[in-house]
Amino acid sequence: MDTSLFATSWSDNSLYVGLTAFIYITLVILTSLSVLIKRKPIGVSLAWLLLIYALPMAGMVSYYIFGQLNLGKKRKKRRLEMSGLFKTWLADEVTEYRLSDQQISTAVTSIKHFVEFGSQMPMMAGNKLTLLSSTDVILTELADCIEQARHSCYVMFYICSVGGLADDVLNALMRAAHRGVSCKLLFDSVGSHDFFNTSQSQQLRDAGVEVCEALPVGTFRLLFQRQDLRLHRKLVCIDDHVAYTGSMNLVDPAFFKKDKNVGQWVDMMVRCEGPIVQLMKSLFVWDWYLETNIKLPFHKLYEDSFAIAGDQNVQLIPSGPEFGEASIYQVLLIAIYEAKYSLVLTTPYFIPDESLHEALKVAALRGIDVKVILPAKNDSFMVDYASRAFFQELLVAGVKIYKFHGGLLHSKSIVIDENIALLGTVNLDRRSFWLNFEMTMFVDNHFFAEELLQLQMRYLLSSDPLMLEDWQKRSYPQRLLESVMYLFSPLL
């Protein structure tokens, strides 16, 4: 037997070199075809192709791990089952306090229709919303409300971080569980990674609190599901009477990420009472089943539950991969194009795609007073510079950009024409639009919109306007870095 083939070094063996080159080129071509066949937005596809051809091995591995929407077979099966149950419940049980077109302002009709078509979520009458803008007040109120709970405390956050007033909320949950209240916590695996490694996590379980790690990550799981899809919702439902949502995680800003040198995080939450709580609680039931395979009952309307509490019209907009056809991204585009005279937006992360970028420019060019309030310092270097790449064209079009200096402005809010409000967990970036599981409150009430606008104006008082002439004086290295980050903005 001729053993010379095996005695030849690998690098000198033309057969092995040719075979390796063939496999390598084949993988690059197949991966490129996969990118093209998926027909993602052009910017996203081009960004993946750039990464694949610039760094082939890293690019291909990253694409198969992060570039394909794969939630896993078990989750997909549960989602399909829950979707049917959810739609049936909405049609048969959520019949009281639904609003018809004749009962709402004409300014919200198109968005209401779009959300109902895509997710079957109705707009509900009879709600009372209380805006909370102090993080200390929010955490203290959550702890006090949990202390008064009689039946259930359902809690869902992206980040739970121990320390300060956040510990008061966790301790209140343990005491509630001791007195027989059903306490369930659903925290994102990545966002709350540090929490799951603390003693408090086990203490909660020992006290009878059910603690679940949502969308767990791990090397083995890479083979079965995408690992960067995140549960980004913030939701607290206590009994059948009150619920909270907004931008704030379960953290005390005085203790959270102090090493980032961006100041304390500035957030808001809204306390909800009335029929909308029924839908907010149902969203937790949905997410709990997807993560645990345990079905909680959808809550029915009784005389002493989900009762009329005010006069505010509210629609819940859940969004996320495979949740429904209605997305907050499309709702946002509708709102911008239908704005008549003013639009104020606050967000910590601002990386719009081409359509959203163009919509903001067009709004300013047709005379709409468009204000975008962003944090002066950001905790993400790449996001910060990718965001700056959009400023030039927006400023030229007349969009007013403000940089907030009172900490890391984490509030996510939109007020349209001083009459309509959107607030919740969604950032103005592609991750929130297409990858994260999010929730937004759509409010058709002049007085609430005015209250939210006043809070935005308080943010404005602690902000500096970004002037076009000053922005154009930035250095060439800064411009170059912005351009590089811009290329990868579809992947951030």
C-alpha positions in Angstrom: 0.0 0.0 0.0 1.3 3.4 -1.0 1.6 5.4 2.2 3.2 8.5 0.7 -0.2 10.3 0.6 -0.4 10.1 4.4 3.2 10.9 4.9 2.9 14.2 3.1 2.2 17.2 5.3 -1.4 18.6 5.2 -0.3 22.0 3.8 1.6 20.3 1.0 -1.1 17.9 0.0 -3.0 19.3 -3.0 -5.9 17.0 -2.5 -6.6 18.2 1.1 -6.0 21.8 0.1 -8.4 21.5 -2.8 -11.0 19.7 -0.7 -10.8 22.3 2.1 -11.1 25.1 -0.4 -14.1 23.4 -2.0 -15.9 23.0 1.3 -15.0 26.5 2.4 -16.3 28.1 -0.8 -19.4 25.9 -0.7 -20.2 27.0 2.8 -19.8 30.6 1.9 -22.1 30.3 -1.1 -24.7 28.3 0.8 -24.7 30.8 3.7 -25.0 33.7 1.2 -27.9 32.0 -0.5 -29.6 31.5 2.8 -29.2 35.2 3.6 -30.8 36.1 0.2 -33.6 33.5 0.3 -34.7 34.7 3.8 -35.5 38.1 2.2 -34.8 40.1 5.3 -34.7 43.9 5.0 -32.1 44.9 2.5 -29.9 46.7 5.1 -29.9 43.6 7.3 -29.1 41.3 4.4 -26.2 43.5 3.2 -24.8 43.7 6.7 -24.8 39.9 7.1 -23.2 39.5 3.6 -20.5 42.1 4.6 -19.7 40.3 7.8 -19.7 36.9 6.0 -17.2 38.0 3.3 -15.1 40.2 5.6 -14.7 37.6 8.3 -16.0 34.4 6.6 -15.7 31.8 9.5 -16.8 34.2 12.2 -19.5 35.6 9.9 -21.0 32.3 9.0 -21.0 31.0 12.6 -22.6 34.2 13.8 -25.2 34.0 11.1 -26.3 30.5 11.9 -26.4 31.3 15.6 -27.9 34.8 15.5 -29.2 35.4 12.0 -32.1 33.0 11.8 -35.3 33.2 13.7 -35.5 29.9 15.5 -37.3 29.6 18.8 -37.0 25.9 19.1 -39.6 23.2 18.3 -41.1 23.0 21.8 -41.7 26.7 22.0 -43.1 26.8 18.5 -45.6 24.0 19.4 -46.6 25.7 22.6 -47.0 29.1 20.8 -49.3 27.6 18.2 -51.4 25.9 20.9 -51.5 29.1 23.1 -52.4 31.2 20.1 -55.5 29.3 19.5 -56.6 29.4 23.2 -55.8 33.1 23.4 -57.8 34.0 20.4 -60.8 32.0 21.6 -60.6 33.6 25.0 -60.4 37.1 23.5 -63.4 36.4 21.3 -65.6 34.7 24.0 -64.6 36.3 27.3 -63.1 39.7 26.6 -66.4 41.2 25.4 -67.1 43.8 28.1 -65.7 47.3 27.7 -64.5 46.8 24.2 -64.5 50.1 22.3 -66.1 50.5 18.9 -64.9 53.1 16.3 -67.7 55.4 17.4 -66.4 55.5 21.0 -62.8 56.6 20.2 -61.2 59.6 18.6 -60.7 59.5 14.9 -57.0 60.1 15.3 -56.5 56.5 16.7 -58.9 54.6 14.5 -56.3 53.3 12.0 -53.9 52.1 14.7 -56.7 50.5 16.7 -57.8 48.6 13.6 -54.3 47.5 12.7 -53.5 46.2 16.2 -56.9 44.3 16.4 -56.2 42.8 13.0 -52.7 41.7 13.8 -53.0 40.5 17.4 -56.8 40.6 18.2 -56.1 42.9 21.1 -59.1 45.2 21.6 -59.0 48.8 22.8 -60.6 48.8 26.3 -62.6 51.6 28.0 -62.8 52.5 31.7 -59.2 52.5 32.7 -57.2 54.7 35.1 -53.5 55.2 34.3 -51.2 56.8 36.8 -47.8 57.9 35.5 -44.9 57.3 37.9 -41.6 59.1 37.1 -39.5 58.6 40.3 -37.7 55.3 40.5 -37.7 55.4 44.3 -41.5 55.9 44.3 -42.0 53.1 41.8 -40.0 50.5 43.8 -41.6 51.6 47.1 -45.1 51.4 45.6 -44.5 48.0 44.1 -43.3 46.7 47.5 -46.3 48.2 49.2 -48.8 46.8 46.7 -47.3 43.3 46.9 -47.7 43.5 50.7 -51.4 44.0 50.2 -51.8 41.2 47.6 -54.4 38.5 48.5 -54.3 36.1 45.6 -51.5 36.5 43.1 -48.4 38.4 42.2 -47.2 37.9 38.6 -43.8 39.6 37.9 -41.9 39.7 34.6 -38.8 41.8 33.9 -35.8 41.7 31.6 -33.4 42.6 34.3 -33.6 41.9 38.0 -30.6 43.2 40.0 -30.3 42.9 43.8 -29.5 45.9 46.0 -31.3 48.9 47.5 -35.0 49.2 47.1 -35.1 46.3 44.6 -34.5 44.1 47.7 -37.6 45.5 49.3 -39.7 44.2 46.4 -38.1 40.8 46.5 -38.6 40.6 50.3 -42.2 41.6 49.9 -42.7 38.7 47.4 -41.3 36.2 49.9 -43.6 37.4 52.6 -46.5 37.3 50.2 -45.7 33.7 49.3 -45.5 32.8 53.0 -49.1 33.9 53.5 -50.3 31.9 50.6 -50.2 34.3 47.7 -49.3 32.7 44.3 -46.1 34.5 43.4 -44.5 33.8 40.0 -41.4 35.6 38.7 -40.3 35.4 35.1 -36.8 37.0 34.4 -34.8 37.0 31.2 -31.8 34.6 31.3 -29.3 37.1 29.9 -30.6 40.3 31.4 -30.9 38.7 34.9 -27.8 36.5 34.6 -26.3 38.0 37.8 -29.5 37.6 39.8 -29.7 33.9 39.0 -26.2 33.5 40.5 -27.1 35.2 43.8 -28.4 33.7 47.0 -31.6 35.7 46.7 -32.7 33.6 43.8 -32.6 30.5 45.9 -34.1 32.3 48.9 -37.1 33.2 46.8 -37.6 29.6 45.8 -37.2 28.4 49.4 -39.9 30.9 50.4 -42.4 29.4 47.9 -41.9 31.9 45.1 -41.8 30.3 41.6 -38.8 31.7 39.8 -38.4 31.0 36.1 -35.5 31.8 33.8 -36.9 32.9 30.4 -35.2 32.1 27.1 -32.2 30.3 28.8 -28.9 30.3 26.9 -26.2 27.8 26.7 -23.7 26.2 24.3 -25.8 23.1 23.7 -28.9 25.2 23.0 -27.1 26.9 20.1 -28.0 23.8 18.0 -31.7 24.2 18.6 -32.7 27.8 19.0 -31.5 31.3 18.4 -29.7 32.7 21.5 -30.1 36.5 21.3 -33.9 36.6 21.4 -34.8 38.3 24.6 -37.8 38.7 26.9 -37.7 42.5 27.2 -41.2 43.0 28.7 -41.6 44.7 32.1 -44.9 43.7 33.8 -46.2 43.4 37.3 -49.8 42.1 37.9 -51.2 42.0 41.4 -54.5 40.2 42.0 -57.1 41.3 39.5 -57.0 45.0 40.3 -53.7 46.6 39.4 -50.8 46.2 36.9 -47.6 48.1 36.1 -45.6 48.4 33.0 -43.1 50.8 31.5 -39.4 51.2 30.9 -38.0 50.3 34.3 -36.4 47.0 35.2 -36.5 45.6 38.7 -33.3 47.5 39.8 -32.5 50.4 42.1 -30.6 52.9 39.9 -28.5 54.0 42.9 -27.0 50.5 42.9 -27.2 49.4 39.2 -24.3 49.6 36.8 -22.5 52.3 38.7 -19.2 51.4 36.9 -20.6 52.5 33.5 -20.1 56.2 34.3 -23.4 57.2 32.6 -25.2 58.4 35.8 -28.3 56.8 37.3 -30.9 55.3 34.9 -34.0 57.5 34.5 -37.2 55.6 34.0 -41.0 55.7 34.1 -43.7 53.2 34.9 -47.5 53.5 34.6 -49.9 52.0 37.2 -52.9 50.5 35.4 -56.4 49.9 36.9 -59.5 48.8 35.0 -60.3 46.3 32.2 -56.9 46.6 30.6 -55.4 44.7 33.6 -57.3 41.6 32.3 -55.3 41.7 29.1 -52.0 42.5 30.8 -52.5 39.5 33.1 -53.2 37.3 30.0 -49.9 38.3 28.5 -48.1 36.9 31.5 -50.2 33.7 31.2 -49.0 33.5 27.6 -45.3 33.9 28.4 -45.4 31.7 31.5 -46.8 28.8 29.4 -44.1 29.2 26.7 -41.4 29.0 29.3 -42.7 26.4 31.7 -45.2 24.3 29.8 -47.7 25.0 32.6 -51.0 26.5 31.7 -52.5 29.2 34.0 -56.1 30.0 33.5 -57.1 33.1 31.5 -58.8 35.4 34.0 -62.5 36.1 33.5 -64.3 39.3 34.3 -66.3 39.3 37.5 -68.0 42.2 39.4 -65.1 42.6 41.7 -62.3 42.1 39.1 -61.1 44.3 36.3 -63.9 46.7 37.1 -64.2 50.2 35.6 -61.7 52.5 37.3 -61.5 55.6 35.1 -62.3 57.1 31.7 -59.1 56.4 29.7 -59.1 54.3 26.5 -56.1 51.9 26.3 -54.9 49.2 23.9 -52.2 46.7 24.8 -49.7 46.0 22.0 -47.6 42.9 22.6 -44.9 42.3 20.1 -42.2 39.8 19.4 -41.1 37.0 17.0 -44.0 35.0 15.8 -46.4 36.8 18.2 -48.7 38.2 15.5 -48.8 40.3 12.4 -49.1 43.6 14.2 -45.7 45.0 15.3 -44.9 48.1 17.3 -42.6 49.1 14.4 -45.6 49.3 12.0 -47.7 51.1 14.6 -44.9 53.7 15.0 -44.7 54.3 11.3 -48.5 54.8 11.1 -48.3 57.3 14.1 -45.5 59.3 12.5 -47.2 59.6 9.1 -50.5 60.5 10.7 -49.1 63.2 13.0 -50.7 66.6 12.3 -48.4 69.0 14.1 -46.1 67.6 16.9 -44.2 64.4 17.7 -42.0 64.0 20.8 -40.0 60.8 21.3 -37.7 59.6 24.1 -35.5 56.5 23.9 -32.1 55.3 25.2 -31.2 53.4 22.0 -31.9 55.0 18.7 -31.0 53.0 15.6 -33.8 53.4 13.1 -33.9 51.5 9.8 -34.4 53.2 6.5 -38.2 53.4 6.7 -38.3 54.9 10.2 -35.4 57.3 9.4 -37.2 58.5 6.3 -40.5 58.8 8.2 -39.0 61.1 10.8 -37.4 63.2 8.1 -40.6 63.5 6.0 -42.5 64.5 9.2 -40.1 67.3 9.9 -40.1 68.4 6.2 -43.9 68.6 6.1 -43.9 71.0 9.1 -44.3 68.6 12.0 -42.5 69.7 15.2 -40.4 66.5 15.7 -38.3 66.3 18.9 -36.1 63.3 19.8 -34.6 63.2 23.3 -31.7 60.8 23.8 -29.2 60.3 26.7 -26.0 62.3 26.4 -24.0 59.2 27.6 -24.9 55.7 26.5 -23.9 52.4 28.1 -23.2 50.8 24.7 -20.3 52.1 22.7 -21.4 50.5 19.4 -25.0 51.7 19.8 -23.9 55.2 20.7 -21.8 55.6 17.5 -24.3 53.8 15.3 -27.0 56.2 16.5 -24.8 59.3 15.6 -24.7 58.1 12.0 -28.3 59.2 11.6 -28.1 62.6 13.1 -26.8 64.6 10.1 -29.7 63.9 7.8 -32.3 64.3 10.5 -30.9 67.7 11.6 -30.8 68.9 8.0 -34.5 67.9 7.6 -35.4 69.9 10.7 -35.7 67.1 13.3 -34.7 68.6 16.7 -32.4 66.3 18.7 -31.7 66.8 22.4 -29.1 65.2 24.6 -30.2 64.5 28.2 -27.6 65.1 30.9 -29.5 64.0 34.0 -28.4 60.3 33.7 -29.0 57.5 31.3 -32.5 58.4 30.0 -34.1 55.0 29.7 -37.7 56.0 29.3 -39.4 54.9 26.1 -42.3 57.2 25.2 -44.0 58.9 22.2 -46.6 61.7 22.3 -48.4 62.5 19.1 -50.2 65.9 18.6 -50.5 66.2 22.4 -53.4 63.8 22.4 -52.1 60.3 21.8 -49.5 58.4 23.9 -47.3 55.3 23.4 -45.2 54.1 26.2 -43.7 50.8 27.3 -40.6 48.7 26.8 -39.7 49.3 23.1 -36.5 51.1 22.2 -36.3 52.7 18.8 -33.9 50.1 17.4 -34.2 47.0 15.3 -33.6 44.6 18.1 -36.7 45.9 19.9 -38.7 45.9 16.6 -37.9 42.4 15.4 -36.1 40.3 18.0 -37.2 41.1 21.5 -40.5 40.2 23.2 -41.9 43.6 24.1 -45.1 45.4 25.2 -46.5 48.9 24.6 -49.5 50.8 25.9 -51.4 52.8 23.4 -53.5 55.5 25.1 -56.3 57.5 23.6 -56.7 60.2 26.2 -55.8 63.9 26.0 -55.2 64.3 29.7 -52.8 61.3 30.0 -51.0 62.4 26.9 -50.6 65.9 28.3 -49.2 64.5 31.5 -46.7 62.4 29.6 -45.8 65.4 27.5 -45.1 67.4 30.6 -42.7 64.7 31.8 -40.9 64.8 28.4 -40.6 68.5 28.7 -39.0 68.1 32.1 -36.5 65.8 30.4 -36.0 68.6 27.8 -35.1 71.1 30.6 -32.1 68.8 31.5 -31.1 68.5 27.9 -29.0 70.4 25.4 -30.1 70.8 21.7 -27.8 69.4 19.1 -27.1 72.1 16.6 -26.4 71.3 13.0 -23.5 73.7 12.7 -21.8 72.3 15.8 -22.5 68.7 14.7 -20.8 69.4 11.4 -17.6 70.4 13.2 -16.9 66.9 14.6 -13.6 65.3 13.8 -12.9 63.0 10.9 -12.1 60.0 13.1 -15.5 60.4 14.7 -17.2 60.5 11.3 -15.2 57.4 10.3 -16.2 55.5 13.4 -19.9 56.5 12.9 -19.7 55.2 9.3 -18.2 51.9 10.4 -20.8 51.4 13.1 -23.5 52.4 10.6 -22.6 49.4 8.4 -23.4 47.1 11.3 -26.4 49.0 12.6 -28.9 46.4 11.1 -27.4 43.8 13.4 -27.3 45.8 16.6 
